[in-house]
mmCIF file of C-alpha atoms and ligand atoms in Angstrom:
data_model
loop_
_atom_site.group_PDB
_atom_site.id
_atom_site.type_symbol
_atom_site.label_atom_id
_atom_site.label_comp_id
_atom_site.label_asym_id
_atom_site.label_seq_id
_atom_site.Cartn_x
_atom_site.Cartn_y
_atom_site.Cartn_z
ATOM 1 C CA UNK A 18 -17.203 139.532 -135.144
ATOM 2 C CA UNK A 19 -14.063 140.994 -135.921
ATOM 3 C CA UNK A 20 -10.414 141.974 -134.534
ATOM 4 C CA UNK A 21 -9.654 145.134 -133.019
ATOM 5 C CA UNK A 22 -5.797 144.681 -133.676
ATOM 6 C CA UNK A 23 -5.907 143.436 -136.562
ATOM 7 C CA UNK A 24 -8.724 146.717 -137.716
ATOM 8 C CA UNK A 25 -5.649 149.063 -135.483
ATOM 9 C CA UNK A 26 -3.111 147.378 -137.948
ATOM 10 C CA UNK A 27 -5.051 148.063 -141.142
ATOM 11 C CA UNK A 28 -6.032 151.850 -140.474
ATOM 12 C CA UNK A 29 -2.487 152.053 -140.144
ATOM 13 C CA UNK A 30 -1.115 150.564 -143.565
ATOM 14 C CA UNK A 31 -3.919 152.440 -144.969
ATOM 15 C CA UNK A 32 -3.405 155.594 -143.764
ATOM 16 C CA UNK A 33 -0.574 155.618 -144.557
ATOM 17 C CA UNK A 34 -1.148 154.615 -147.619
ATOM 18 C CA UNK A 35 -3.476 157.057 -148.656
ATOM 19 C CA UNK A 36 -2.317 159.913 -146.604
ATOM 20 C CA UNK A 37 -2.059 161.951 -149.237
ATOM 21 C CA UNK A 38 -4.942 161.882 -150.784
ATOM 22 C CA UNK A 39 -8.106 163.762 -150.028
ATOM 23 C CA UNK A 40 -11.534 163.030 -151.026
ATOM 24 C CA UNK A 41 -12.362 164.154 -154.150
ATOM 25 C CA UNK A 42 -13.540 167.780 -154.810
ATOM 26 C CA UNK A 43 -12.826 168.639 -150.316
ATOM 27 C CA UNK A 44 -10.199 169.163 -148.113
ATOM 28 C CA UNK A 45 -11.210 165.832 -146.472
ATOM 29 C CA UNK A 46 -8.381 162.896 -145.634
ATOM 30 C CA UNK A 47 -9.323 160.093 -147.363
ATOM 31 C CA UNK A 48 -9.218 158.181 -144.395
ATOM 32 C CA UNK A 49 -12.614 159.937 -144.029
ATOM 33 C CA UNK A 50 -13.846 157.436 -146.959
ATOM 34 C CA UNK A 51 -12.360 154.007 -146.134
ATOM 35 C CA UNK A 52 -13.359 154.525 -141.457
ATOM 36 C CA UNK A 53 -16.547 155.558 -142.981
ATOM 37 C CA UNK A 54 -17.023 152.589 -145.404
ATOM 38 C CA UNK A 55 -15.652 150.351 -142.744
ATOM 39 C CA UNK A 56 -18.117 151.932 -140.976
ATOM 40 C CA UNK A 57 -21.338 150.552 -143.061
ATOM 41 C CA UNK A 58 -19.786 147.531 -142.851
ATOM 42 C CA UNK A 59 -19.346 146.962 -139.303
ATOM 43 C CA UNK A 60 -22.768 148.264 -138.594
ATOM 44 C CA UNK A 61 -24.239 145.674 -140.938
ATOM 45 C CA UNK A 62 -21.958 143.085 -139.223
ATOM 46 C CA UNK A 63 -24.089 143.325 -135.941
ATOM 47 C CA UNK A 64 -27.376 143.093 -137.516
ATOM 48 C CA UNK A 65 -29.069 139.957 -137.479
ATOM 49 C CA UNK A 66 -27.652 136.520 -137.755
ATOM 50 C CA UNK A 67 -24.366 136.170 -139.852
ATOM 51 C CA UNK A 68 -21.712 133.882 -138.286
ATOM 52 C CA UNK A 69 -21.327 132.908 -141.592
ATOM 53 C CA UNK A 70 -19.886 135.802 -142.202
ATOM 54 C CA UNK A 71 -15.565 137.067 -141.570
ATOM 55 C CA UNK A 72 -15.952 139.621 -139.539
ATOM 56 C CA UNK A 73 -12.073 140.582 -139.341
ATOM 57 C CA UNK A 74 -11.797 139.530 -143.499
ATOM 58 C CA UNK A 75 -15.274 142.148 -144.249
ATOM 59 C CA UNK A 76 -13.247 144.931 -142.135
ATOM 60 C CA UNK A 77 -10.076 144.943 -143.363
ATOM 61 C CA UNK A 78 -10.875 144.748 -147.961
ATOM 62 C CA UNK A 79 -13.403 147.794 -146.759
ATOM 63 C CA UNK A 80 -10.148 149.294 -145.116
ATOM 64 C CA UNK A 81 -7.669 149.074 -147.934
ATOM 65 C CA UNK A 82 -10.215 148.708 -151.157
ATOM 66 C CA UNK A 83 -8.846 151.264 -152.372
ATOM 67 C CA UNK A 84 -5.614 151.120 -152.317
ATOM 68 C CA UNK A 85 -4.227 149.382 -155.181
ATOM 69 C CA UNK A 86 -6.115 151.270 -157.272
ATOM 70 C CA UNK A 87 -5.383 154.809 -156.423
ATOM 71 C CA UNK A 88 -2.433 154.658 -153.968
ATOM 72 C CA UNK A 89 1.145 153.072 -154.719
ATOM 73 C CA UNK A 90 -0.120 149.973 -152.664
ATOM 74 C CA UNK A 91 0.729 146.450 -154.510
ATOM 75 C CA UNK A 92 -1.172 143.223 -154.887
ATOM 76 C CA UNK A 93 2.050 141.598 -153.566
ATOM 77 C CA UNK A 94 2.345 144.491 -151.034
ATOM 78 C CA UNK A 95 -1.249 142.868 -149.868
ATOM 79 C CA UNK A 96 -0.215 139.226 -149.680
ATOM 80 C CA UNK A 97 3.097 140.114 -147.976
ATOM 81 C CA UNK A 98 0.968 142.151 -145.122
ATOM 82 C CA UNK A 99 -2.106 140.779 -145.799
ATOM 83 C CA UNK A 100 -2.345 137.051 -146.660
ATOM 84 C CA UNK A 101 -3.891 136.230 -150.244
ATOM 85 C CA UNK A 102 -7.320 136.241 -148.992
ATOM 86 C CA UNK A 103 -7.477 140.085 -148.367
ATOM 87 C CA UNK A 104 -5.187 140.714 -151.236
ATOM 88 C CA UNK A 105 -7.863 138.772 -153.965
ATOM 89 C CA UNK A 106 -10.488 140.926 -152.243
ATOM 90 C CA UNK A 107 -8.798 144.072 -152.946
ATOM 91 C CA UNK A 108 -7.740 143.872 -156.063
ATOM 92 C CA UNK A 109 -11.467 142.353 -157.388
ATOM 93 C CA UNK A 110 -12.438 145.205 -155.449
ATOM 94 C CA UNK A 111 -10.416 147.222 -158.360
ATOM 95 C CA UNK A 112 -10.812 148.626 -161.519
ATOM 96 C CA UNK A 113 -9.049 146.793 -164.319
ATOM 97 C CA UNK A 114 -8.313 149.789 -166.111
ATOM 98 C CA UNK A 115 -6.641 148.485 -168.676
ATOM 99 C CA UNK A 116 -9.882 147.424 -170.360
ATOM 100 C CA UNK A 117 -13.016 150.138 -172.004
ATOM 101 C CA UNK A 118 -14.244 152.510 -168.974
ATOM 102 C CA UNK A 119 -17.467 150.755 -170.113
ATOM 103 C CA UNK A 120 -16.978 147.346 -168.950
ATOM 104 C CA UNK A 121 -14.566 148.630 -166.042
ATOM 105 C CA UNK A 122 -17.602 147.872 -162.942
ATOM 106 C CA UNK A 123 -19.108 144.619 -164.724
ATOM 107 C CA UNK A 124 -15.582 142.868 -164.789
ATOM 108 C CA UNK A 125 -14.524 144.287 -161.187
ATOM 109 C CA UNK A 126 -18.205 143.349 -159.558
ATOM 110 C CA UNK A 127 -17.576 139.656 -161.723
ATOM 111 C CA UNK A 128 -14.523 139.354 -159.879
ATOM 112 C CA UNK A 129 -16.109 140.472 -156.232
ATOM 113 C CA UNK A 130 -19.163 138.076 -156.651
ATOM 114 C CA UNK A 131 -15.921 135.529 -157.025
ATOM 115 C CA UNK A 132 -14.485 136.293 -154.023
ATOM 116 C CA UNK A 133 -17.558 135.837 -151.855
ATOM 117 C CA UNK A 134 -20.213 137.485 -149.317
ATOM 118 C CA UNK A 135 -17.801 139.915 -147.334
ATOM 119 C CA UNK A 136 -16.465 141.055 -150.394
ATOM 120 C CA UNK A 137 -19.662 142.067 -151.898
ATOM 121 C CA UNK A 138 -20.614 143.789 -149.074
ATOM 122 C CA UNK A 139 -17.718 146.105 -149.065
ATOM 123 C CA UNK A 140 -18.591 147.335 -152.581
ATOM 124 C CA UNK A 141 -22.116 147.987 -151.523
ATOM 125 C CA UNK A 142 -21.198 150.138 -148.545
ATOM 126 C CA UNK A 143 -18.385 151.967 -151.032
ATOM 127 C CA UNK A 144 -21.573 152.683 -152.849
ATOM 128 C CA UNK A 145 -23.863 153.887 -149.692
ATOM 129 C CA UNK A 146 -20.696 156.185 -148.916
ATOM 130 C CA UNK A 147 -20.703 157.476 -152.720
ATOM 131 C CA UNK A 148 -24.361 157.820 -152.549
ATOM 132 C CA UNK A 149 -23.660 161.665 -150.182
ATOM 133 C CA UNK A 150 -24.804 164.533 -151.829
ATOM 134 C CA UNK A 151 -22.379 164.767 -155.316
ATOM 135 C CA UNK A 152 -19.751 167.423 -156.166
ATOM 136 C CA UNK A 153 -20.474 170.527 -157.599
ATOM 137 C CA UNK A 154 -19.565 170.125 -160.650
ATOM 138 C CA UNK A 155 -21.786 166.941 -161.453
ATOM 139 C CA UNK A 156 -24.711 167.696 -163.978
ATOM 140 C CA UNK A 157 -27.544 165.704 -163.595
ATOM 141 C CA UNK A 158 -26.495 163.778 -166.621
ATOM 142 C CA UNK A 159 -23.327 162.470 -164.405
ATOM 143 C CA UNK A 160 -25.980 162.171 -161.253
ATOM 144 C CA UNK A 161 -28.019 160.128 -163.226
ATOM 145 C CA UNK A 162 -25.359 157.700 -164.717
ATOM 146 C CA UNK A 163 -24.356 157.222 -160.764
ATOM 147 C CA UNK A 164 -27.421 156.129 -160.027
ATOM 148 C CA UNK A 165 -27.867 153.871 -162.467
ATOM 149 C CA UNK A 166 -24.465 152.276 -161.939
ATOM 150 C CA UNK A 167 -25.501 152.332 -158.514
ATOM 151 C CA UNK A 168 -29.211 150.299 -159.267
ATOM 152 C CA UNK A 169 -26.726 147.955 -161.557
ATOM 153 C CA UNK A 170 -24.044 146.929 -157.918
ATOM 154 C CA UNK A 171 -27.713 146.377 -156.241
ATOM 155 C CA UNK A 172 -28.176 143.574 -158.355
ATOM 156 C CA UNK A 173 -25.281 142.668 -159.226
ATOM 157 C CA UNK A 174 -24.151 141.618 -155.277
ATOM 158 C CA UNK A 175 -27.330 141.264 -153.751
ATOM 159 C CA UNK A 176 -28.938 138.695 -151.949
ATOM 160 C CA UNK A 177 -26.013 138.294 -149.254
ATOM 161 C CA UNK A 178 -27.196 140.466 -146.619
ATOM 162 C CA UNK A 179 -31.180 142.537 -146.140
ATOM 163 C CA UNK A 180 -29.995 144.933 -144.532
ATOM 164 C CA UNK A 181 -26.820 146.624 -146.078
ATOM 165 C CA UNK A 182 -28.887 145.720 -149.409
ATOM 166 C CA UNK A 183 -31.599 147.504 -147.759
ATOM 167 C CA UNK A 184 -29.501 150.620 -146.249
ATOM 168 C CA UNK A 185 -27.882 151.136 -150.391
ATOM 169 C CA UNK A 186 -31.869 150.842 -152.234
ATOM 170 C CA UNK A 187 -32.537 153.725 -149.460
ATOM 171 C CA UNK A 188 -29.802 155.604 -150.984
ATOM 172 C CA UNK A 189 -30.689 154.994 -154.472
ATOM 173 C CA UNK A 190 -33.610 156.746 -153.880
ATOM 174 C CA UNK A 191 -32.801 159.483 -151.788
ATOM 175 C CA UNK A 192 -30.457 160.513 -153.762
ATOM 176 C CA UNK A 193 -33.256 161.623 -156.256
ATOM 177 C CA UNK A 194 -32.682 165.235 -154.448
ATOM 178 C CA UNK A 195 -29.660 166.335 -156.256
ATOM 179 C CA UNK A 196 -30.989 166.759 -159.573
HETATM 180 NI NI1 LIG B 110 -14.326 153.501 -152.210
#
């Protein structure tokens, strides 16, 4: 299970960090994105028998997953606030922008696998959430690339949680409706 007080502390921190940010191509607060990813992870945690999973850790990584990438929060800040395990999880979920763009996803996925099942679930939950209706300016070529990348994520990270993987698979299939 998970700890509600830790959830709240983490949400307040992440909400503050993202307070000026919007969901791309919308007026929505970015907090909508991170809470949705946390919801996907929470929902997966109650499906089936997964006593091996650290729910609190999974939900913390979900709420914080974009903080290093998109805000002024650093890896060191996360260590101070939440400890090394959470900071390492979030760092794995962060693209290394020093690498060529084409290799950033594969590099992040490799680092995610090294962090364990919970972090893999967060990345899949993130992509489930991002397979909603794409922004108007995306052409079909871009959508197809995004769908293909989602398939790559599923292939690299699958094998840890049937329910969340089935949900990602379904989102990949229905993404077709947009192009
Ligand atoms: Ni995200």
